Coordinates of C-alpha atoms in Angstrom, one line a residue:
Chain A
M1371 CA 4.0 30.7 -8.2
P1372 CA 5.3 30.9 -4.7
K1373 CA 8.3 28.8 -3.8
F1374 CA 8.4 26.2 -1.0
V1375 CA 11.0 23.8 0.1
V1376 CA 10.3 20.2 0.9
Q1377 CA 12.4 18.8 3.7
F1378 CA 12.8 15.1 3.1
A1379 CA 13.8 12.4 5.6
Q1380 CA 17.2 11.1 4.7
F1381 CA 16.2 7.5 4.4
H1382 CA 15.0 5.4 1.5
E1383 CA 16.2 8.2 -0.8
D1384 CA 15.2 6.4 -4.0
F1385 CA 11.6 6.4 -2.8
R1386 CA 11.3 10.1 -2.1
L1387 CA 10.4 11.6 -5.4
P1388 CA 8.0 8.9 -6.3
E1389 CA 6.2 9.4 -3.0
L1390 CA 6.1 13.2 -3.7
D1391 CA 4.5 12.5 -7.1
A1392 CA 2.0 10.2 -5.5
L1393 CA 1.1 12.7 -2.9
S1394 CA 0.6 15.4 -5.6
Q1395 CA -1.9 13.1 -7.3
L1396 CA -3.6 12.0 -4.1
E1397 CA -4.1 15.4 -2.7
N1398 CA -4.7 17.0 -6.1
V1399 CA -2.0 19.6 -5.6
A1400 CA -0.1 20.6 -8.7
I1401 CA 3.7 21.0 -8.1
S1402 CA 6.5 21.8 -10.4
F1403 CA 10.2 21.7 -9.8
D1404 CA 13.5 21.4 -11.7
R1405 CA 14.2 17.6 -11.6
S1406 CA 17.8 18.2 -12.2
S1407 CA 18.0 20.2 -8.9
Y1408 CA 17.0 17.2 -6.9
S1409 CA 19.8 15.4 -5.1
P1410 CA 19.5 12.1 -3.2
I1411 CA 22.1 13.4 -0.7
S1412 CA 20.2 16.6 0.1
P1413 CA 17.1 16.7 2.3
F1414 CA 15.9 19.9 0.5
L1415 CA 14.0 20.4 -2.8
I1416 CA 12.6 23.8 -4.0
V1417 CA 9.1 23.4 -5.5
D1418 CA 6.5 25.7 -6.9
I1419 CA 3.0 25.3 -5.3
A1420 CA 0.0 27.6 -5.6
S1421 CA -0.4 28.4 -1.9
A1422 CA 0.7 27.6 1.7
A1423 CA -2.5 25.7 2.3
A1424 CA -1.9 23.5 -0.8
A1425 CA 1.6 22.9 0.3
A1426 CA 0.5 21.8 3.8
R1427 CA -2.1 19.5 2.2
L1428 CA 0.5 18.0 -0.2
V1429 CA 2.8 16.7 2.5
R1430 CA 0.4 15.7 5.3
R1431 CA 0.5 12.0 4.5
G1432 CA 4.2 12.0 3.5
I1433 CA 6.2 9.3 5.2
L1434 CA 9.5 10.4 3.8
I1435 CA 8.8 14.1 4.2
R1436 CA 9.5 15.9 7.5
S1437 CA 8.1 19.3 6.6
I1438 CA 7.5 21.9 4.0
F1439 CA 8.4 25.5 4.4
E1440 CA 7.7 28.7 2.5
Y1441 CA 11.0 29.7 0.9
W1442 CA 12.4 33.0 2.3
A1443 CA 16.1 32.8 1.5
S1444 CA 19.1 30.5 1.1
G1445 CA 22.8 30.9 0.4
Q1446 CA 26.3 29.7 1.1
T1447 CA 26.7 32.1 3.9
Y1448 CA 24.4 33.9 6.4
A1449 CA 25.3 37.1 4.6
E1450 CA 23.8 35.9 1.4
V1451 CA 20.7 34.8 3.4
F1452 CA 20.3 38.2 5.0
A1453 CA 20.7 39.9 1.6
E1454 CA 18.0 37.8 0.1
T1455 CA 15.7 38.3 3.0
E1456 CA 16.1 42.1 2.5
Q1457 CA 14.2 41.7 -0.8
I1458 CA 11.1 40.5 1.0
R1459 CA 10.6 43.2 3.7
D1460 CA 6.9 43.4 3.0
R1461 CA 6.6 39.7 4.1
W1462 CA 8.2 40.4 7.5
A1463 CA 5.5 42.9 8.3
L1464 CA 2.9 40.1 8.0
Y1465 CA 4.4 38.4 11.1
K1466 CA 5.4 41.4 13.2
Q1467 CA 2.8 40.8 15.9
S1468 CA 2.4 37.1 15.6
S1469 CA 3.5 34.7 18.3
F1470 CA 6.5 32.9 16.8
R1471 CA 9.4 30.5 17.3
F1472 CA 12.6 29.6 15.6
I1473 CA 13.7 26.0 14.8
V1474 CA 17.4 25.7 14.1
E1475 CA 18.9 22.5 12.7
A1476 CA 22.0 21.3 10.9
F1477 CA 22.1 18.5 8.5
G1478 CA 25.4 16.6 8.8
K1479 CA 26.5 18.3 11.9
S1480 CA 25.5 18.8 15.5
L1481 CA 24.9 22.3 16.7
A1482 CA 25.4 23.2 20.4
Q1483 CA 22.6 25.1 22.1
E1484 CA 24.6 28.3 22.3
E1485 CA 25.3 28.2 18.6
K1486 CA 21.6 27.8 17.9
L1487 CA 20.8 30.8 20.1
R1488 CA 23.4 32.9 18.4
I1489 CA 21.9 32.0 15.0
I1490 CA 18.4 33.0 16.2
E1491 CA 19.8 36.3 17.5
S1492 CA 21.3 37.0 14.1
F1493 CA 17.8 37.2 12.6
S1494 CA 16.6 39.8 15.1
Y1495 CA 16.7 42.4 12.3
L1496 CA 13.4 40.9 11.2
G1497 CA 11.9 42.9 14.1
F1498 CA 9.3 40.4 15.3
E1499 CA 7.5 41.8 18.3
G1500 CA 5.1 39.0 19.1
A1501 CA 5.5 36.6 22.0
I1502 CA 7.9 33.7 21.7
R1503 CA 6.0 30.4 22.0
M1504 CA 7.6 27.0 21.9
K1505 CA 4.2 25.4 21.4
G1506 CA 1.3 26.7 19.4
A1507 CA 3.2 29.6 17.8
E1508 CA 1.4 31.3 15.0
A1509 CA 4.5 31.5 12.9
E1510 CA 7.3 28.9 12.9
F1511 CA 10.6 29.9 11.3
F1512 CA 13.1 27.4 10.2
V1513 CA 16.8 27.7 9.8
C1514 CA 18.9 24.8 8.6
E1515 CA 22.7 24.6 7.9
E1516 CA 23.2 21.9 5.2
Y1517 CA 26.6 20.2 5.5
G1518 CA 25.8 17.0 3.7
E1519 CA 26.6 13.4 4.6
E1520 CA 30.4 13.8 4.4
P1521 CA 32.2 16.1 6.8
G1522 CA 33.1 19.3 5.0
P1523 CA 32.3 22.9 4.6
L1524 CA 28.9 24.5 4.9
K1525 CA 27.0 23.9 1.7
R1526 CA 23.9 26.0 2.1
V1527 CA 21.9 27.8 4.7
W1528 CA 18.1 27.5 4.3
F1529 CA 15.6 29.9 5.9
G1530 CA 11.8 29.9 5.7
R1531 CA 8.5 29.6 7.4
V1532 CA 7.1 26.1 8.2
V1533 CA 3.7 25.6 6.6
G1534 CA 3.2 21.9 6.9
R1535 CA 4.5 18.6 8.3
G1536 CA 4.5 15.0 7.0
S1537 CA 3.4 11.9 8.9
R1538 CA 6.6 10.4 10.1
E1539 CA 5.2 9.8 13.5
L1540 CA 3.2 6.9 11.9
V1541 CA 6.5 5.0 11.4
E1542 CA 6.8 4.6 15.2
R1543 CA 3.1 3.9 15.6
F1544 CA 3.2 1.1 13.1
D1545 CA 6.6 -0.2 14.2
V1546 CA 6.7 -4.0 13.8
K1547 CA 8.4 -4.4 17.2
K1548 CA 5.2 -3.2 18.7
R1549 CA 2.8 -5.2 16.4
R1550 CA 0.6 -7.8 18.0
Y1551 CA 1.0 -10.3 15.3
L1552 CA 3.9 -10.7 12.9
G1553 CA 5.7 -13.3 10.9
N1554 CA 9.1 -13.5 9.2
T1555 CA 7.8 -11.9 6.1
T1556 CA 6.2 -8.9 7.7
M1557 CA 7.2 -5.7 5.9
D1558 CA 8.8 -2.9 7.9
A1559 CA 6.5 0.0 8.9
E1560 CA 8.1 2.8 7.0
L1561 CA 7.9 1.0 3.6
S1562 CA 4.4 -0.4 4.3
L1563 CA 3.2 3.2 4.8
V1564 CA 5.1 4.5 1.7
M1565 CA 3.3 1.7 -0.3
A1566 CA -0.1 3.0 0.9
N1567 CA 0.8 6.3 -0.7
Q1568 CA 2.2 4.8 -3.9
A1569 CA -1.1 2.9 -4.2
L1570 CA -3.1 6.2 -3.7
A1571 CA -5.0 4.4 -0.9
R1572 CA -7.7 6.8 0.3
S1573 CA -11.3 7.0 1.4
G1574 CA -13.6 5.4 -1.2
T1575 CA -11.1 3.0 -2.7
L1576 CA -10.8 -0.8 -2.5
V1577 CA -7.3 -2.3 -2.2
Y1578 CA -6.3 -6.0 -2.5
D1579 CA -3.3 -7.9 -1.5
P1580 CA -3.1 -11.4 -3.1
F1581 CA -0.1 -12.5 -0.9
V1582 CA -1.4 -11.0 2.3
G1583 CA 0.7 -13.0 4.8
T1584 CA 0.4 -11.2 8.1
G1585 CA -1.5 -8.2 6.6
S1586 CA 0.9 -5.3 6.8
F1587 CA -0.6 -3.5 3.8
L1588 CA -4.2 -4.2 4.8
V1589 CA -3.7 -2.1 7.9
T1590 CA -1.6 0.7 6.5
C1591 CA -3.9 1.2 3.5
A1592 CA -7.0 1.0 5.7
Y1593 CA -5.4 3.5 8.0
M1594 CA -5.1 5.9 5.1
G1595 CA -8.8 5.5 4.5
A1596 CA -9.1 2.7 1.9
C1597 CA -11.1 -0.5 2.4
T1598 CA -8.9 -3.6 2.0
M1599 CA -9.1 -7.3 1.2
G1600 CA -6.4 -9.9 1.3
S1601 CA -5.9 -13.5 0.3
D1602 CA -3.1 -16.1 0.7
I1603 CA -2.6 -19.7 -0.2
D1604 CA -1.5 -20.3 3.4
G1605 CA -4.4 -19.9 5.8
R1606 CA -2.1 -20.3 8.8
Q1607 CA -0.5 -16.9 8.1
I1608 CA -3.9 -15.2 8.1
R1609 CA -5.2 -17.0 11.1
G1610 CA -2.1 -16.5 13.2
T1611 CA -0.9 -20.0 13.8
A1612 CA 2.3 -19.6 11.8
G1613 CA 4.9 -16.8 12.2
F1614 CA 7.2 -16.1 15.1
R1615 CA 4.9 -13.8 17.1
R1616 CA 1.8 -15.9 17.1
N1617 CA -1.5 -14.6 17.9
T1618 CA -4.7 -16.6 17.8
D1619 CA -6.5 -13.8 16.2
G1620 CA -4.0 -13.5 13.4
I1621 CA -4.3 -10.5 11.1
M1622 CA -7.4 -9.4 13.1
A1623 CA -5.1 -8.7 16.1
N1624 CA -3.3 -6.1 14.1
V1625 CA -6.6 -4.8 12.7
A1626 CA -7.8 -4.2 16.3
Q1627 CA -4.4 -2.7 17.3
Y1628 CA -4.7 0.0 14.7
G1629 CA -8.4 0.5 14.9
V1630 CA -9.3 -0.3 11.3
A1631 CA -11.8 -3.1 11.7
G1632 CA -14.4 -1.2 9.8
R1633 CA -12.2 -1.0 6.7
V1634 CA -10.2 -4.3 6.6
L1635 CA -13.1 -6.0 5.0
D1636 CA -12.1 -9.6 4.5
T1637 CA -9.3 -12.2 4.2
A1638 CA -9.7 -15.5 2.3
V1639 CA -7.6 -18.5 1.6
F1640 CA -6.9 -19.3 -2.0
D1641 CA -4.2 -19.4 -4.7
V1642 CA -4.3 -16.3 -6.7
T1643 CA -3.4 -18.2 -9.9
Q1644 CA -6.7 -20.2 -9.3
S1645 CA -8.6 -17.1 -8.2
P1646 CA -12.3 -17.1 -7.5
W1647 CA -12.8 -13.4 -8.2
R1648 CA -15.6 -12.6 -10.5
A1649 CA -14.6 -11.2 -13.9
G1650 CA -14.1 -7.5 -14.3
A1651 CA -12.4 -4.5 -12.8
L1652 CA -12.9 -4.8 -9.1
F1653 CA -10.0 -3.1 -7.4
D1654 CA -8.6 0.5 -7.2
A1655 CA -5.2 -0.9 -6.2
I1656 CA -3.3 -4.1 -5.7
V1657 CA -0.5 -3.8 -3.1
T1658 CA 1.7 -6.8 -2.4
D1659 CA 5.0 -8.3 -1.6
P1660 CA 5.0 -11.6 -3.6
P1661 CA 7.0 -14.5 -2.1
Y1662 CA 10.4 -14.8 -3.7
G1663 CA 10.9 -18.2 -2.2
V1664 CA 13.5 -17.0 0.3
R1665 CA 11.8 -16.4 3.6
A1666 CA 8.5 -17.8 2.4
G1667 CA 8.2 -20.8 0.0
A1668 CA 6.6 -19.5 -3.2
K1669 CA 4.0 -22.1 -4.2
R1670 CA 0.9 -22.6 -6.2
L1671 CA -1.7 -25.4 -6.4
G1672 CA -0.6 -28.3 -8.6
R1673 CA 0.7 -31.8 -8.7
R1674 CA 4.4 -32.4 -9.4
A1675 CA 5.1 -34.1 -12.7
G1676 CA 5.6 -37.8 -12.1
A1677 CA 3.8 -37.6 -8.7
Q1678 CA 1.5 -40.5 -7.8
A1679 CA -2.0 -40.6 -9.2
M1680 CA -4.3 -38.0 -7.8
R1681 CA -5.0 -38.6 -4.2
S1682 CA -7.9 -36.3 -4.0
L1683 CA -10.6 -38.6 -5.2
Q1684 CA -9.5 -41.6 -3.3
E1685 CA -11.6 -42.5 -0.3
I1686 CA -10.6 -42.9 3.3
D1687 CA -13.2 -44.4 5.6
G1688 CA -15.8 -43.9 2.8
V1689 CA -15.2 -40.2 2.5
A1690 CA -13.4 -38.8 -0.6
N1691 CA -10.0 -37.4 0.4
H1692 CA -10.6 -33.9 -0.7
L1693 CA -13.7 -33.6 1.4
R1694 CA -11.9 -34.4 4.6
D1695 CA -11.1 -31.6 7.0
D1696 CA -7.4 -32.5 7.0
Y1697 CA -7.0 -32.3 3.3
Y1698 CA -4.3 -30.0 2.1
P1699 CA -4.2 -29.8 -1.7
P1700 CA -0.7 -30.5 -3.1
T1701 CA 1.4 -27.5 -4.2
V1702 CA 4.3 -27.0 -6.5
A1703 CA 7.1 -24.4 -6.6
Y1704 CA 6.1 -21.1 -8.2
E1705 CA 9.0 -19.5 -10.0
M1706 CA 9.6 -15.8 -9.4
S1707 CA 9.4 -14.6 -13.0
D1708 CA 6.1 -16.5 -13.3
V1709 CA 4.8 -15.0 -10.1
V1710 CA 5.5 -11.5 -11.5
D1711 CA 4.1 -12.1 -15.0
D1712 CA 1.0 -13.6 -13.5
L1713 CA 0.6 -10.7 -11.1
L1714 CA 0.8 -8.1 -14.0
A1715 CA -1.8 -10.1 -16.0
F1716 CA -4.1 -10.3 -13.0
A1717 CA -3.7 -6.5 -12.3
A1718 CA -4.4 -5.6 -15.9
A1719 CA -7.7 -7.5 -15.7
R1720 CA -8.8 -6.6 -12.2
L1721 CA -7.8 -3.0 -11.7
V1722 CA -10.1 -0.1 -12.6
D1723 CA -8.7 2.4 -15.1
G1724 CA -6.2 4.5 -13.4
G1725 CA -5.8 1.9 -10.7
R1726 CA -2.4 1.1 -9.2
L1727 CA -0.3 -2.0 -8.9
V1728 CA 2.4 -1.7 -6.2
Y1729 CA 4.7 -4.6 -5.7
W1730 CA 8.3 -5.6 -4.7
L1731 CA 10.6 -7.1 -7.3
P1732 CA 13.7 -8.8 -6.0
T1733 CA 16.7 -8.5 -8.2
V1734 CA 20.4 -9.3 -8.3
A1735 CA 22.2 -6.0 -8.0
D1736 CA 25.0 -6.5 -10.5
E1737 CA 22.8 -7.9 -13.2
Y1738 CA 19.8 -5.8 -13.0
E1739 CA 18.8 -3.7 -16.1
P1740 CA 15.7 -1.5 -16.4
A1741 CA 14.5 -3.9 -19.2
D1742 CA 14.1 -6.5 -16.5
V1743 CA 11.1 -4.8 -15.1
P1744 CA 8.2 -6.8 -16.5
R1745 CA 5.8 -4.9 -18.8
H1746 CA 2.2 -5.3 -19.8
P1747 CA 0.4 -3.3 -22.6
A1748 CA -2.4 -2.3 -20.2
L1749 CA -0.1 -1.1 -17.5
R1750 CA 2.2 2.0 -17.5
L1751 CA 5.3 2.1 -15.3
V1752 CA 5.0 4.9 -12.8
A1753 CA 7.9 4.4 -10.4
N1754 CA 10.8 2.0 -9.7
S1755 CA 12.7 2.6 -6.4
E1756 CA 15.6 0.5 -5.1
Q1757 CA 16.2 -0.7 -1.6
P1758 CA 19.7 -2.2 -1.7
F1759 CA 20.9 -5.1 0.4
G1760 CA 24.4 -5.5 -1.0
K1761 CA 24.4 -8.4 -3.6
W1762 CA 20.7 -8.2 -4.1
S1763 CA 18.1 -5.4 -4.0
R1764 CA 14.4 -5.2 -4.1
R1765 CA 12.6 -2.6 -6.1
L1766 CA 9.2 -1.1 -5.3
I1767 CA 7.5 -1.0 -8.7
T1768 CA 4.4 1.1 -9.2
M1769 CA 2.3 0.7 -12.3
E1770 CA -0.9 2.3 -13.4
K1771 CA -3.7 0.7 -15.4
I1772 CA -4.2 2.5 -18.6
R1773 CA -6.9 0.6 -20.4
Q1774 CA -9.1 -2.5 -20.1
A1775 CA -7.5 -5.9 -21.0
D1776 CA -8.6 -9.5 -21.1
L1777 CA -7.0 -11.8 -18.5
D1778 CA -5.5 -14.0 -21.3
E1779 CA -4.0 -11.2 -23.3
T1780 CA -1.2 -12.9 -25.2
D1781 CA 1.1 -9.9 -25.5
A1782 CA 1.6 -9.8 -21.8
G1783 CA 5.0 -10.4 -20.2
P1784 CA 8.4 -9.0 -20.9
A1785 CA 9.4 -8.0 -24.3
A1786 CA 11.7 -10.5 -26.1
A1787 CA 14.3 -10.9 -23.5
V1788 CA 17.9 -10.2 -24.5
H1789 CA 18.9 -11.9 -21.3
D1790 CA 17.2 -13.6 -18.4
P1791 CA 15.9 -10.9 -16.0
A1792 CA 17.9 -10.6 -12.8
H1793 CA 14.9 -11.9 -10.8
K1794 CA 14.6 -15.2 -12.7
N1795 CA 15.2 -18.2 -10.4
F1796 CA 15.8 -15.7 -7.6
R1797 CA 15.4 -18.2 -4.8
D1798 CA 18.0 -20.6 -6.1
R1799 CA 20.4 -17.9 -6.8
Y1800 CA 19.9 -16.3 -3.4
F1801 CA 20.8 -19.5 -1.6
S1802 CA 23.8 -20.2 -3.8
R1803 CA 24.9 -16.6 -3.1
F1804 CA 24.3 -15.4 -6.6
E1805 CA 27.0 -17.6 -8.2
Q1806 CA 26.4 -18.2 -11.9
L1807 CA 24.1 -21.2 -12.2
Chain B
M332 CA -16.9 -12.7 5.6
R333 CA -18.9 -9.7 4.5
L334 CA -21.5 -9.8 1.8
I335 CA -19.6 -7.4 -0.3
T336 CA -16.8 -9.9 -0.7
H337 CA -19.3 -12.8 -1.3
N338 CA -20.7 -10.7 -4.1
M339 CA -17.3 -10.8 -5.8
L340 CA -16.6 -14.5 -5.5
T341 CA -17.5 -17.3 -7.9
C342 CA -17.0 -21.0 -8.1
H343 CA -13.7 -21.6 -10.0
V344 CA -13.6 -25.4 -10.2
K345 CA -12.2 -26.5 -13.6
N346 CA -15.1 -27.1 -16.1
C347 CA -17.6 -25.5 -13.8
E348 CA -18.5 -22.6 -16.1
D349 CA -22.2 -22.0 -16.2
P350 CA -22.4 -18.4 -15.2
D351 CA -25.9 -18.7 -14.0
K352 CA -25.0 -21.6 -11.7
Q353 CA -21.5 -20.8 -10.4
F354 CA -22.4 -17.3 -9.2
P355 CA -23.6 -16.3 -6.7
L356 CA -22.5 -19.0 -4.3
R357 CA -25.4 -20.3 -2.2
F358 CA -24.9 -20.2 1.6
K359 CA -25.5 -23.3 3.6
D360 CA -25.8 -23.4 7.5
A361 CA -24.7 -19.7 7.5
K362 CA -24.1 -18.2 11.0
L363 CA -24.5 -14.5 10.7
E364 CA -23.2 -11.7 12.8
Q365 CA -24.1 -8.0 12.5
I366 CA -21.1 -5.8 13.4
E367 CA -21.5 -2.1 13.3
A368 CA -19.1 -0.1 11.1
E369 CA -18.7 3.5 10.3
R370 CA -20.5 4.4 7.1
N371 CA -18.5 5.8 4.2
D372 CA -20.8 7.1 1.5
E373 CA -17.9 7.8 -0.9
F374 CA -17.0 4.1 -0.8
L375 CA -20.5 2.9 -1.1
V376 CA -21.2 5.0 -4.2
R377 CA -17.9 4.1 -5.8
M378 CA -18.5 0.4 -5.3
L379 CA -22.1 0.3 -6.5
P380 CA -21.2 -0.1 -10.2
R381 CA -18.9 -3.0 -9.3
L382 CA -21.5 -4.9 -7.4
D383 CA -23.7 -7.5 -9.1
W384 CA -27.0 -6.2 -7.9
A385 CA -29.1 -9.1 -9.1
A386 CA -26.8 -11.6 -7.4
L387 CA -26.9 -9.4 -4.2
L388 CA -30.7 -9.6 -4.2
I389 CA -30.6 -13.4 -4.5
T390 CA -28.2 -13.6 -1.5
A391 CA -30.0 -11.1 0.6
N392 CA -33.2 -13.0 0.0
E393 CA -31.6 -16.3 1.0
L394 CA -30.4 -14.7 4.3
N395 CA -33.4 -12.6 5.0
I396 CA -31.5 -9.4 4.8
A397 CA -33.4 -6.3 3.8
L398 CA -32.3 -4.8 0.5
P399 CA -34.1 -2.5 -2.0
E400 CA -35.0 -4.1 -5.3
K401 CA -33.7 -1.3 -7.4
V402 CA -30.7 1.0 -7.2
P403 CA -32.1 4.6 -7.2
A404 CA -31.1 7.0 -10.0
Q405 CA -29.1 9.2 -7.6
P406 CA -27.9 6.9 -4.8
E407 CA -25.5 9.5 -3.4
N408 CA -28.5 11.5 -2.3
D409 CA -30.6 8.7 -1.0
D410 CA -29.7 8.3 2.7
A411 CA -32.2 5.4 3.3
F412 CA -30.8 3.5 0.4
L413 CA -27.2 4.0 1.4
Q414 CA -27.9 2.9 5.0
A415 CA -29.6 -0.3 3.8
L416 CA -26.7 -1.0 1.5
H417 CA -24.2 -0.3 4.2
T418 CA -25.9 -2.6 6.6
A419 CA -26.3 -5.4 4.1
I420 CA -22.8 -5.5 2.5
L421 CA -20.5 -4.1 5.2
E422 CA -22.1 -4.9 8.5
T423 CA -23.4 -8.4 7.8
H424 CA -20.8 -11.1 8.4
V425 CA -21.1 -14.8 7.7
Q426 CA -18.8 -16.2 10.4
E427 CA -19.4 -20.0 9.9
G428 CA -21.0 -22.2 7.4
S429 CA -20.2 -22.8 3.7
M430 CA -20.8 -21.5 0.2
V431 CA -22.1 -24.1 -2.3
C432 CA -21.9 -23.9 -6.0
N433 CA -25.2 -24.6 -7.7
G434 CA -23.4 -25.9 -10.7
C435 CA -20.8 -28.4 -9.6
G436 CA -21.8 -28.7 -5.9
H437 CA -18.4 -27.8 -4.5
E438 CA -18.6 -26.5 -0.9
Y439 CA -16.3 -23.8 0.3
K440 CA -16.1 -23.7 4.1
I441 CA -16.1 -20.6 6.1
T442 CA -14.4 -20.7 9.5
K443 CA -14.1 -17.6 11.8
G444 CA -15.3 -15.5 9.0
I445 CA -12.5 -16.6 6.6
P446 CA -13.6 -18.6 3.5
N447 CA -11.4 -21.4 2.3
M448 CA -11.4 -21.4 -1.5
L449 CA -8.5 -23.7 -2.2
L450 CA -9.3 -26.3 -4.8
A451 CA -8.6 -29.9 -4.7
E452 CA -6.1 -31.5 -7.2
H453 CA -8.7 -32.7 -9.6
E454 CA -10.5 -29.3 -9.7
I455 CA -7.6 -27.2 -11.1

């Protein structure tokens, strides 16, 4: 199979391979590569793909992918690159009359304009006779000197023909600094977009966020073609009366901003642990950032033990309390490990077979073990990517529904824990700086 | 709130469990608004098996919305059916009013198209 090279962005490195796998599934493009050749400190990965058209399709929605190029040659020196290029003379002939351009980059170093021109000159043996076009060239050739993140010698020179690009321009388009409505829990644009890919959000699918907040995932998944729904226990977040950039249209302001009104179907106010959804598999994906109790109080409906007798049925001015417009049902704290276990049980019951659960799991960096990631017999772990913040991290967990399950399935939850998972009592530990409690 | 979402919501008050009564929720004082949206046949066809058609008919009847009695054998090839379905479930919004449970009588208010489905203390 022909070889291509994926050029990744050098951000969120732990998320790159999972995104590539998700794209492969989304676009139905088979890829194969040597996993041991992948390095988080290199932007390049050689992959086998059936054709240039398939390669272009594979990366088009990629947020952590800059481009994909047809592999022509690589080596530690230009001499090696030229020697390898000699082997594919028949390929040069294909582009002899095409309009073309050269893109020269260096990863880990700055190249002056004169150096770039010199490099381009060194490839003149290819004998291209077509016009040089900076825009709209029929063939784009790419040369990159890879130095790596530490200053040091040239590691590798890459040479090939660009066949496709990712969608990194969306990161700027969805930048939260430009967003009409946001709150202090709004997820950054890059990761919100990656989550849409992890969820396989696409035309024809229905995606749900049970902790919708200011609606970041509703708009990114809708942008990728899915129809979306969201709910939250706090109606003010949805309506726009909370948060630090208030907007009286709330989530709908962002929906208008990104032009996805036809696909962001609805939002509703309710507690997902007291969910009004009809029984059965309703959703293709559940995409969410559950409240850890740090920037947003994690709560659920309920009365604190020992609290006064139920107020709801008492009457004020002849009207039962719970029927008054100003009634807010009481809430209690919702502990993180319960939030996650409930989320998995909910996903197992409500996802269609093959559907995806994509959620963030906060964890204490020093104590985290893979066994901490909650399990459920109806869900298969697909990806686990870490975003580190020093003493704590959050992990983007992707799970896939493998078979139908009842909501009350008793073998849900983590296997007999050898220790308390690093996300237990996360909120208290965060505020006491992760001292031992 | 669109009718597709309404078709997926039931009453969830504790002890309100008669499936014939708690779903579908009955609209009261519903203010409707038709808002055009781009039709996506792939989505409509995929969602069809997840809809409760009998319930959708009851609701459509209540609101005087046109909807075919039966789902055709090959909906993906039936343009008229898909158009009617699209208009009913994706372009019809209930912006104000409430949804009432025929079983326990609980009223879920809808404000600016957003339903409030929080339960009172004694209902959970």
